[in-house]
Short mmCIF file of C-alpha atoms and ligand atoms in Angstrom, two decimals:
data_model
loop_
_atom_site.label_atom_id
_atom_site.label_comp_id
_atom_site.label_asym_id
_atom_site.label_seq_id
_atom_site.Cartn_x
_atom_site.Cartn_y
_atom_site.Cartn_z
CA MET D 19 29.56 10.22 -2.09
CA ARG D 20 27.36 8.62 -4.70
CA LYS D 21 24.02 10.94 -5.48
CA VAL D 22 20.75 8.86 -5.93
CA ALA D 23 16.92 10.08 -6.25
CA ILE D 24 14.31 8.14 -5.61
CA ILE D 25 10.73 9.17 -6.66
CA GLY D 26 7.86 7.54 -4.98
CA GLY D 27 7.76 7.35 -1.19
CA GLY D 28 6.08 3.77 -1.50
CA GLN D 29 6.82 0.03 -0.74
CA ALA D 30 9.33 -0.18 -3.71
CA GLY D 31 11.14 2.96 -3.39
CA MET D 32 11.60 3.50 0.56
CA PRO D 33 13.45 0.25 1.25
CA VAL D 34 15.96 1.40 -1.34
CA ALA D 35 16.26 4.38 0.08
CA PHE D 36 16.85 3.04 3.47
CA GLY D 37 19.36 0.65 2.31
CA LEU D 38 21.57 3.58 0.25
CA LEU D 39 21.18 6.05 3.48
CA ASP D 40 22.53 2.88 5.65
CA LYS D 41 25.71 2.62 3.20
CA GLY D 42 26.30 6.45 3.38
CA TYR D 43 24.96 7.44 0.05
CA ASP D 44 23.31 11.00 -0.72
CA VAL D 45 19.94 10.08 -0.85
CA ALA D 46 16.86 12.33 -2.00
CA LEU D 47 13.41 10.89 -2.00
CA TYR D 48 10.87 12.92 -3.90
CA THR D 49 7.29 12.06 -3.06
CA ASN D 50 3.74 13.83 -3.60
CA ARG D 51 2.29 13.05 -0.68
CA THR D 52 2.95 14.13 3.04
CA PRO D 53 2.66 11.67 6.10
CA ASP D 54 -0.50 13.54 7.04
CA GLN D 55 -2.25 13.33 3.74
CA ILE D 56 -1.25 9.59 3.75
CA ARG D 57 -2.62 8.93 7.19
CA GLN D 58 -5.83 10.87 6.75
CA GLY D 59 -6.35 9.57 3.18
CA ARG D 60 -8.09 6.81 1.84
CA VAL D 61 -6.78 3.12 1.99
CA MET D 62 -4.68 2.07 -1.05
CA SER D 63 -4.07 -1.74 -0.68
CA SER D 64 -4.79 -4.70 1.04
CA GLN D 65 -0.63 -5.36 0.95
CA CYS D 66 -0.56 -8.95 2.63
CA MET D 67 3.01 -9.58 2.53
CA PHE D 68 4.90 -12.84 2.70
CA PRO D 69 7.98 -13.79 4.83
CA HIS D 70 10.75 -13.43 2.07
CA ALA D 71 9.39 -9.79 1.52
CA LEU D 72 8.96 -9.10 5.30
CA ASP D 73 12.33 -10.12 5.82
CA VAL D 74 13.86 -7.64 3.03
CA GLU D 75 12.20 -4.87 5.73
CA ARG D 76 13.55 -6.67 8.77
CA ARG D 77 17.13 -6.57 7.37
CA LEU D 78 17.14 -2.88 6.93
CA GLY D 79 15.39 -2.34 10.36
CA ILE D 80 12.09 -0.81 9.52
CA ASN D 81 10.02 -3.81 10.74
CA TYR D 82 8.21 -1.55 13.31
CA TRP D 83 4.58 -3.40 13.31
CA ASP D 84 6.09 -7.09 13.57
CA ASP D 85 4.69 -7.16 17.05
CA GLU D 86 1.53 -5.42 16.72
CA CYS D 87 0.20 -6.81 13.15
CA PRO D 88 -1.74 -10.04 13.69
CA PRO D 89 -0.23 -12.83 11.69
CA VAL D 90 -1.80 -14.25 8.76
CA GLU D 91 -0.61 -17.96 9.36
CA GLY D 92 -2.47 -19.63 6.63
CA ILE D 93 -4.09 -19.94 3.63
CA GLY D 94 -7.79 -21.30 2.63
CA PHE D 95 -9.39 -22.08 -0.71
CA ALA D 96 -12.92 -22.69 -1.36
CA LEU D 97 -15.01 -23.32 -4.56
CA PRO D 98 -18.80 -22.98 -4.06
CA ASN D 99 -20.91 -25.61 -5.25
CA PRO D 100 -22.67 -24.09 -8.44
CA ASP D 101 -25.95 -26.52 -7.97
CA LYS D 102 -26.22 -25.59 -4.39
CA PRO D 103 -24.71 -22.35 -3.46
CA ASP D 104 -24.88 -22.64 0.41
CA THR D 105 -22.16 -25.65 0.14
CA LYS D 106 -18.73 -25.94 -1.24
CA LEU D 107 -17.39 -28.20 -3.81
CA LEU D 108 -13.88 -27.55 -2.89
CA ASP D 109 -12.56 -26.82 0.61
CA TRP D 110 -8.88 -26.62 1.86
CA ALA D 111 -6.78 -24.81 4.08
CA SER D 112 -3.14 -25.15 5.29
CA ARG D 113 -0.88 -23.16 7.49
CA ILE D 114 2.32 -21.55 5.87
CA GLU D 115 5.77 -21.70 7.46
CA ARG D 116 6.06 -18.44 8.76
CA PRO D 117 3.48 -15.81 9.29
CA ALA D 118 2.51 -13.29 6.44
CA GLN D 119 1.54 -9.69 7.66
CA ALA D 120 -0.69 -6.81 6.26
CA THR D 121 0.17 -3.47 7.96
CA ASP D 122 -2.04 -0.67 6.45
CA GLN D 123 -0.20 1.48 4.20
CA ARG D 124 -1.36 4.69 5.90
CA LEU D 125 -0.11 3.80 9.18
CA LYS D 126 3.42 2.31 7.51
CA MET D 127 4.38 4.76 4.75
CA PRO D 128 3.91 7.95 6.90
CA VAL D 129 6.09 6.51 9.53
CA TRP D 130 9.01 5.48 7.02
CA LEU D 131 9.01 8.97 5.58
CA GLU D 132 9.52 10.57 9.05
CA GLU D 133 12.06 7.80 9.89
CA PHE D 134 14.11 8.56 6.35
CA GLU D 135 14.38 12.37 7.19
CA LYS D 136 15.35 11.06 10.78
CA ARG D 137 18.43 8.74 9.26
CA GLY D 138 19.57 11.66 7.38
CA GLY D 139 17.74 11.33 3.97
CA ARG D 140 16.42 14.23 2.20
CA LEU D 141 12.71 14.24 1.71
CA ILE D 142 11.29 16.51 -0.94
CA MET D 143 7.54 17.07 -1.46
CA GLU D 144 7.07 17.36 -5.28
CA ASP D 145 4.77 15.87 -7.65
CA VAL D 146 7.39 15.01 -10.55
CA GLY D 147 6.76 15.43 -14.02
CA VAL D 148 8.91 15.79 -17.20
CA ALA D 149 10.39 18.96 -16.34
CA GLU D 150 11.21 17.86 -12.58
CA LEU D 151 12.58 14.52 -13.98
CA GLU D 152 15.20 16.25 -16.48
CA ARG D 153 16.02 18.64 -13.37
CA ILE D 154 16.52 15.65 -10.93
CA ALA D 155 18.29 13.50 -13.59
CA GLU D 156 20.89 16.17 -14.18
CA GLU D 157 21.52 16.58 -10.52
CA TYR D 158 21.90 12.93 -9.49
CA GLU D 159 23.62 10.07 -10.89
CA LEU D 160 21.11 7.68 -10.70
CA THR D 161 17.16 8.48 -10.63
CA ILE D 162 15.05 5.83 -10.24
CA LEU D 163 10.98 6.32 -10.88
CA ALA D 164 9.12 4.17 -8.28
CA ALA D 165 5.57 6.46 -8.54
CA GLY D 166 3.27 3.57 -8.56
CA LYS D 167 0.15 4.03 -10.57
CA GLY D 168 0.99 7.66 -10.75
CA GLU D 169 0.08 9.27 -14.31
CA VAL D 170 3.92 9.99 -14.58
CA VAL D 171 4.56 6.16 -14.95
CA ARG D 172 3.13 6.25 -18.25
CA LEU D 173 6.09 7.85 -19.75
CA PHE D 174 7.54 4.00 -19.73
CA GLU D 175 6.66 2.56 -22.72
CA ARG D 176 4.34 -0.58 -22.32
CA ASP D 177 5.85 -4.09 -23.16
CA ALA D 178 3.04 -5.38 -25.19
CA GLU D 179 4.61 -8.88 -25.51
CA ARG D 180 4.26 -8.90 -21.45
CA SER D 181 1.21 -7.34 -21.31
CA PRO D 182 -1.69 -9.85 -22.48
CA PHE D 183 -4.40 -7.24 -21.22
CA ASP D 184 -5.13 -4.18 -22.55
CA LYS D 185 -8.11 -3.23 -20.15
CA PRO D 186 -8.99 -3.86 -16.59
CA GLN D 187 -10.00 -7.71 -15.85
CA ARG D 188 -11.57 -7.40 -12.55
CA ALA D 189 -13.57 -4.45 -10.52
CA LEU D 190 -11.37 -4.22 -7.30
CA ALA D 191 -13.02 -3.17 -3.94
CA LEU D 192 -11.34 -3.08 -0.25
CA THR D 193 -13.30 -3.08 2.77
CA TYR D 194 -11.53 -2.55 5.89
CA VAL D 195 -13.58 -3.84 8.78
CA HIS D 196 -13.40 -4.27 12.62
CA GLY D 197 -15.66 -7.31 14.10
CA LEU D 198 -15.04 -9.86 11.25
CA GLU D 199 -15.44 -13.28 13.29
CA PRO D 200 -11.97 -15.02 13.16
CA MET D 201 -11.56 -18.56 11.42
CA PRO D 202 -11.22 -21.46 13.56
CA GLU D 203 -8.05 -23.14 14.36
CA PHE D 204 -5.42 -20.32 12.03
CA SER D 205 -5.75 -17.09 10.76
CA ARG D 206 -5.57 -17.34 7.19
CA VAL D 207 -5.87 -15.40 3.83
CA SER D 208 -9.61 -16.97 3.07
CA PHE D 209 -9.64 -17.42 -0.96
CA ASN D 210 -12.97 -17.93 -2.54
CA PHE D 211 -13.31 -18.40 -6.32
CA ILE D 212 -16.81 -17.90 -7.90
CA PRO D 213 -16.58 -19.07 -11.75
CA GLY D 214 -17.95 -16.61 -13.69
CA VAL D 215 -18.31 -13.73 -10.91
CA GLY D 216 -15.15 -13.22 -9.30
CA GLU D 217 -13.17 -13.98 -6.50
CA TYR D 218 -13.36 -12.68 -2.70
CA PHE D 219 -10.96 -12.90 0.22
CA VAL D 220 -10.34 -11.82 3.67
CA PHE D 221 -7.72 -11.71 6.10
CA PRO D 222 -6.26 -10.04 9.24
CA SER D 223 -4.51 -6.78 9.08
CA LEU D 224 -3.16 -3.89 11.22
CA THR D 225 -4.84 -0.28 10.42
CA LEU D 226 -4.74 2.98 12.48
CA SER D 227 -7.60 1.92 14.68
CA GLY D 228 -5.84 -1.31 15.49
CA PRO D 229 -6.11 -4.68 14.29
CA CYS D 230 -8.84 -5.25 11.70
CA ASP D 231 -9.64 -7.48 8.40
CA ILE D 232 -9.33 -6.68 5.29
CA MET D 233 -12.22 -7.71 2.68
CA VAL D 234 -11.01 -7.51 -1.07
CA PHE D 235 -13.44 -8.06 -3.78
CA GLU D 236 -12.48 -9.32 -7.54
CA GLY D 237 -15.35 -8.59 -9.70
CA ILE D 238 -15.57 -9.76 -13.62
CA PRO D 239 -16.69 -6.58 -15.22
CA GLY D 240 -20.31 -6.32 -15.88
CA GLY D 241 -21.24 -9.18 -13.13
CA PRO D 242 -22.65 -9.30 -9.83
CA LEU D 243 -19.49 -8.47 -8.15
CA ASP D 244 -19.12 -5.62 -10.11
CA ARG D 245 -21.14 -3.69 -7.47
CA PHE D 246 -19.10 -1.02 -6.09
CA ARG D 247 -18.87 1.52 -8.84
CA ASN D 248 -21.43 4.08 -7.90
CA THR D 249 -21.78 3.67 -4.07
CA THR D 250 -23.25 6.55 -2.25
CA SER D 251 -21.71 6.66 1.27
CA PRO D 252 -18.92 4.23 2.97
CA GLN D 253 -21.66 2.48 4.74
CA ASP D 254 -23.30 1.99 1.55
CA HIS D 255 -20.06 0.11 0.37
CA LEU D 256 -19.99 -1.63 3.49
CA GLU D 257 -23.60 -2.66 2.85
CA ARG D 258 -22.99 -3.92 -0.76
CA SER D 259 -20.10 -5.66 0.52
CA VAL D 260 -21.97 -7.80 3.25
CA SER D 261 -25.01 -8.51 1.26
CA PHE D 262 -22.89 -9.77 -1.63
CA LEU D 263 -21.00 -12.29 0.88
CA GLN D 264 -24.53 -13.45 2.39
CA GLU D 265 -25.89 -14.21 -1.14
CA PHE D 266 -22.64 -16.01 -2.97
CA LEU D 267 -20.58 -16.93 0.01
CA PRO D 268 -22.89 -17.62 2.98
CA TRP D 269 -20.30 -18.98 5.01
CA GLU D 270 -18.34 -15.78 4.82
CA GLY D 271 -21.51 -13.62 5.50
CA ASP D 272 -21.99 -15.43 8.58
CA ARG D 273 -18.42 -13.78 9.80
CA CYS D 274 -19.99 -10.66 9.15
CA ARG D 275 -22.90 -10.35 11.76
CA ASN D 276 -20.98 -7.62 13.91
CA VAL D 277 -18.81 -5.93 10.99
CA GLU D 278 -18.20 -2.20 10.70
CA LEU D 279 -15.95 -0.27 8.58
CA THR D 280 -12.51 0.61 10.56
CA ASP D 281 -13.15 4.39 9.40
CA ASP D 282 -14.56 6.63 6.93
CA GLN D 283 -11.62 6.02 4.46
CA GLY D 284 -11.39 2.37 4.97
CA TYR D 285 -12.75 1.48 1.33
CA LEU D 286 -11.75 1.76 -1.99
CA ALA D 287 -13.15 0.79 -5.50
CA GLY D 288 -11.31 0.76 -8.90
CA SER D 289 -9.64 -1.05 -11.55
CA PHE D 290 -6.67 -0.88 -13.85
CA PRO D 291 -5.38 -3.32 -16.31
CA PRO D 292 -2.23 -5.36 -15.54
CA THR D 293 0.53 -4.32 -17.52
CA VAL D 294 4.40 -4.29 -17.71
CA ARG D 295 6.35 -1.44 -19.03
CA LYS D 296 9.84 -0.98 -20.51
CA PRO D 297 12.18 -0.13 -17.42
CA VAL D 298 14.17 2.33 -19.00
CA LEU D 299 12.79 6.06 -19.77
CA THR D 300 14.96 8.04 -22.22
CA LEU D 301 14.12 11.72 -21.36
CA PRO D 302 13.77 14.57 -24.22
CA SER D 303 17.26 15.66 -23.31
CA GLY D 304 18.40 12.31 -23.95
CA ARG D 305 18.96 11.59 -19.82
CA ILE D 306 17.76 7.97 -18.54
CA VAL D 307 15.65 7.18 -15.72
CA LEU D 308 15.35 3.49 -14.30
CA GLY D 309 11.72 2.29 -13.31
CA MET D 310 10.88 -0.03 -10.33
CA GLY D 311 7.70 -1.47 -8.39
CA ASP D 312 4.22 -0.98 -9.88
CA ALA D 313 5.51 1.90 -12.23
CA VAL D 314 6.72 -0.64 -14.46
CA VAL D 315 5.28 -4.03 -13.39
CA VAL D 316 1.73 -3.67 -12.29
CA ASN D 317 -0.02 -6.43 -11.39
CA ASP D 318 -3.94 -7.53 -10.59
CA PRO D 319 -4.03 -8.03 -6.54
CA ILE D 320 -5.87 -11.85 -6.98
CA THR D 321 -2.42 -13.34 -6.08
CA GLY D 322 -1.50 -10.39 -3.59
CA GLN D 323 2.03 -9.95 -4.95
CA GLY D 324 2.21 -6.49 -5.96
CA SER D 325 3.82 -5.12 -2.60
CA ASN D 326 5.85 -8.47 -1.97
CA ASN D 327 7.14 -7.87 -5.63
CA ALA D 328 8.04 -4.25 -4.51
CA ALA D 329 9.88 -5.32 -1.66
CA ARG D 330 11.64 -8.11 -3.70
CA ALA D 331 12.41 -5.45 -6.65
CA ALA D 332 13.73 -3.32 -3.64
CA GLN D 333 16.42 -6.14 -2.68
CA VAL D 334 17.57 -6.65 -6.30
CA TYR D 335 17.66 -2.94 -7.08
CA LEU D 336 19.61 -2.12 -3.70
CA ASP D 337 22.12 -4.98 -4.50
CA SER D 338 22.87 -4.00 -7.86
CA ILE D 339 23.53 -0.37 -7.07
CA LEU D 340 26.01 -1.44 -4.28
CA ALA D 341 27.61 -3.67 -6.32
CA ARG D 342 28.14 -1.20 -9.09
CA GLY D 343 30.76 0.57 -7.02
CA GLU D 344 31.93 3.56 -8.51
CA GLN D 345 31.25 2.74 -11.96
CA ALA D 346 28.36 4.60 -14.21
CA PHE D 347 24.49 3.64 -13.64
CA ASP D 348 24.40 3.70 -17.77
CA ARG D 349 21.67 2.10 -19.98
CA GLN D 350 22.70 -1.62 -19.79
CA TRP D 351 23.31 -1.56 -16.00
CA MET D 352 19.58 -0.61 -15.52
CA GLN D 353 18.17 -3.07 -18.22
CA HIS D 354 20.60 -5.59 -16.14
CA THR D 355 19.01 -4.66 -12.98
CA PHE D 356 15.30 -4.91 -14.14
CA ASP D 357 16.34 -8.30 -16.18
CA THR D 358 17.79 -9.84 -12.49
CA TYR D 359 14.36 -8.73 -11.00
CA TRP D 360 12.32 -10.01 -13.96
CA ASP D 361 14.00 -13.55 -13.65
CA TYR D 362 11.45 -13.64 -10.64
CA ALA D 363 8.89 -11.30 -11.39
CA GLY D 364 8.40 -12.67 -14.61
CA LYS D 365 6.71 -16.11 -13.14
CA VAL D 366 4.68 -14.09 -10.64
CA VAL D 367 3.04 -12.14 -13.67
CA ALA D 368 2.55 -15.53 -15.27
CA TRP D 369 0.70 -17.22 -12.32
CA THR D 370 -1.00 -13.50 -11.39
CA ASN D 371 -2.31 -13.29 -15.25
CA SER D 372 -3.37 -16.97 -15.21
CA MET D 373 -5.57 -16.22 -12.67
CA LEU D 374 -7.45 -13.78 -14.48
CA LEU D 375 -8.53 -16.59 -16.95
CA PRO D 376 -10.44 -19.66 -16.72
CA PRO D 377 -8.38 -22.22 -15.03
CA THR D 378 -6.15 -24.45 -17.21
CA GLU D 379 -6.06 -28.46 -16.58
CA SER D 380 -2.76 -28.11 -14.68
CA ALA D 381 -4.03 -25.33 -12.41
CA LEU D 382 -7.38 -27.52 -12.09
CA ALA D 383 -5.59 -30.78 -10.97
CA LEU D 384 -3.47 -28.87 -8.55
CA LEU D 385 -6.07 -26.88 -6.77
CA GLY D 386 -8.76 -29.93 -7.00
CA ASN D 387 -6.15 -32.26 -5.50
CA ALA D 388 -4.80 -30.27 -2.64
CA ALA D 389 -8.21 -31.15 -0.76
CA GLY D 390 -7.34 -34.57 -0.45
CA SER D 391 -3.66 -33.91 -0.22
CA PRO D 392 -2.35 -31.41 3.13
CA ARG D 393 1.27 -31.74 1.56
CA LEU D 394 -0.15 -30.46 -1.69
CA ALA D 395 -2.04 -27.95 0.28
CA ASN D 396 1.06 -26.60 2.03
CA PHE D 397 2.94 -26.62 -1.03
CA LEU D 398 0.22 -24.31 -2.92
CA ALA D 399 -0.09 -22.40 0.49
CA ASN D 400 3.70 -21.62 0.75
CA ALA D 401 4.06 -20.63 -2.88
CA PHE D 402 2.58 -17.47 -2.08
CA ASN D 403 5.96 -16.88 -0.22
CA ASN D 404 7.72 -17.76 -3.64
CA PRO D 405 5.26 -18.27 -6.39
CA THR D 406 8.26 -18.93 -8.72
CA THR D 407 8.22 -22.63 -7.02
CA LEU D 408 4.74 -23.35 -8.99
CA PHE D 409 6.65 -23.75 -12.14
CA PRO D 410 6.42 -25.79 -14.45
CA ALA D 411 3.60 -27.31 -12.52
CA TRP D 412 1.09 -24.69 -13.05
CA THR D 413 1.10 -24.62 -16.53
CA ASP D 414 2.44 -28.02 -17.25
CA LEU D 415 -0.36 -30.80 -17.02
CA PRO D 416 2.53 -34.13 -16.88
CA SER D 417 4.54 -31.79 -14.23
CA ALA D 418 1.44 -31.04 -12.52
CA GLN D 419 0.75 -34.71 -12.44
CA GLY D 420 4.23 -35.64 -11.11
CA LEU D 421 3.94 -33.15 -8.47
CA ILE D 422 0.64 -34.44 -7.09
CA ALA D 423 2.08 -37.86 -7.11
CA LYS D 424 5.49 -37.16 -5.44
CA LEU D 425 3.89 -35.38 -2.59
CA ALA D 426 0.91 -38.15 -2.22
CA GLU D 427 3.82 -40.69 -2.16
CA GLU D 428 5.55 -38.45 0.79
CA GLN D 429 2.15 -38.03 2.51
CA THR D 430 1.85 -42.01 2.61
CA THR D 431 5.80 -42.46 3.84
CA ALA D 432 5.52 -39.93 6.47
CA ALA D 433 2.01 -41.53 7.90
C1 LIG U 30 -7.21 -3.21 -4.37
C2 LIG U 30 -5.39 -3.65 -4.09
C3 LIG U 30 -5.13 -4.92 -3.09
C4 LIG U 30 -3.68 -5.00 -2.94
N1 LIG U 30 -3.23 -5.82 -2.26
C5 LIG U 30 -2.07 -6.31 -2.26
C6 LIG U 30 -2.02 -7.24 -1.21
O1 LIG U 30 -2.77 -8.23 -0.58
N2 LIG U 30 -0.54 -7.99 -1.18
C7 LIG U 30 0.39 -7.01 -2.05
O2 LIG U 30 1.45 -7.51 -2.16
N3 LIG U 30 0.46 -6.32 -2.67
C8 LIG U 30 -1.38 -5.97 -2.92
N4 LIG U 30 -1.48 -4.74 -4.02
C9 LIG U 30 -0.73 -4.25 -4.53
C10 LIG U 30 0.33 -3.21 -3.78
O3 LIG U 30 -0.40 -2.19 -3.16
C11 LIG U 30 1.17 -2.29 -4.82
O4 LIG U 30 1.93 -3.29 -5.71
C12 LIG U 30 2.22 -1.76 -4.18
O5 LIG U 30 1.80 -0.51 -3.11
C13 LIG U 30 3.53 -1.03 -5.23
O6 LIG U 30 4.45 -0.28 -4.73
P1 LIG U 30 5.05 0.87 -5.21
O7 LIG U 30 6.05 1.78 -4.31
O8 LIG U 30 5.47 0.47 -6.54
O9 LIG U 30 3.85 1.99 -5.69
P2 LIG U 30 3.03 2.98 -4.21
O10 LIG U 30 3.05 1.85 -3.31
O11 LIG U 30 1.68 2.76 -5.32
O12 LIG U 30 3.95 3.88 -4.07
C14 LIG U 30 4.08 4.82 -5.27
C15 LIG U 30 4.42 6.39 -4.34
O13 LIG U 30 5.03 7.30 -5.44
C16 LIG U 30 4.37 8.48 -5.21
N5 LIG U 30 3.86 9.07 -6.31
C17 LIG U 30 3.03 8.90 -7.44
N6 LIG U 30 3.08 10.02 -8.34
C18 LIG U 30 4.23 10.80 -8.25
C19 LIG U 30 4.78 11.66 -8.81
N7 LIG U 30 4.17 12.26 -9.62
N8 LIG U 30 5.74 12.43 -7.91
C20 LIG U 30 6.02 11.98 -7.02
N9 LIG U 30 5.70 11.04 -6.33
C21 LIG U 30 4.54 10.54 -6.65
C22 LIG U 30 2.95 8.24 -4.41
O14 LIG U 30 2.40 9.18 -3.69
C23 LIG U 30 3.53 6.91 -3.68
O15 LIG U 30 4.09 7.31 -2.52
C24 LIG U 30 -3.05 -4.41 -3.91
C25 LIG U 30 -3.25 -3.25 -4.70
C26 LIG U 30 -4.73 -3.00 -4.85
C27 LIG U 30 -4.77 -1.87 -5.79
#
């Protein structure tokens, strides 16, 4: 029986652990927070996951919230009119083919950790550093480090060529609420872009106290949406959230008349630079460790892809481990496994990083024309499920124009 150790009980590491257990591998999962610490702790993410990523969990039989989690049925996009801020310059929305879901990680991860033990996995509570990595890498045939944004992931070398930013590009905040007015017709991720200020998006979710909505704020540092650094209480964080919406996005502010925080831990503020790291870590002893998930590819949440990427990575890594059979998990295999994932993730990173900068002509053409073209709006909405479909149009104006024309023609033919 092959022995694999996974460090980090999060969205990336856990599905691999379940998949290997299923196939009879000897799997140890090292993580530094107990199920109860996670349940009682602060929210960590907004974790909206699209169908391809959810399918990874469904295949492993760890999709325990499919019936309970409110569906996210579409994507909406709004751009306020700078001359008349209470009106919109652009406004479109489209249903997506299959719904997305956002189950609070405080609900999901503790259940997964407990289920992992029930299915025969070894769960070890330990804060892993270099000494522990040495010990683990000696004992196991393969060691995967999927420790998210934990300090230990800094051991992986930053890949400067793939990391255009060395500072956080947004001041981030999350506000989990009950009582938000739903959107008419279909539920959605409602994206709002305010040039020079930042972005706000909101969507339904499932938290510890039942269905809720998650507000995500992305403030350009130093601007009026960078307002969550010194909050004095959960209530203060909520009030700053709502007052921003009333001032800058009144149609979203109107939905907030009856909101309250889901719980005293239902908010978060922070920032980090989007970073890609080299996936193979060589320990002082010469032993090697493979990185996955946020540990090696951490994106700004602006496109909501981190958990989706983590699930996609889990499938790629799992397939690669199983395909390896009895052969050694050597450096070349590790690099190849990551490269296979990067074929997908590289495009997600390119799209996400582009959203942090002023829009290119091609992106503007796509987003602008979607308002008058339901087919284009539908194409863009479904791209959240697989952002690679956005290329080359997202970055190449002739391709964008070609796509816009093709979808318009299809629309006319269908009418
Ligand atoms: C504000 C915000 C909003 C987001 N919104 C979305 C969204 O809408 N959609 C989306 O897809 N993604 C979103 N994300 C990103 C998403 O949450 C992450 O990309 C995803 O959770 C990464 O999974 P992971 O397993 O790599 O890391 P994590 O989920 O962070 O898991 C890491 C695990 O490692 C453990 N660990 C850490 N250090 C150690 C150590 N030294 N020893 C042992 N264990 C350790 C941790 O306890 C944790 O269990 C958002 C993130 C943020 C910050």
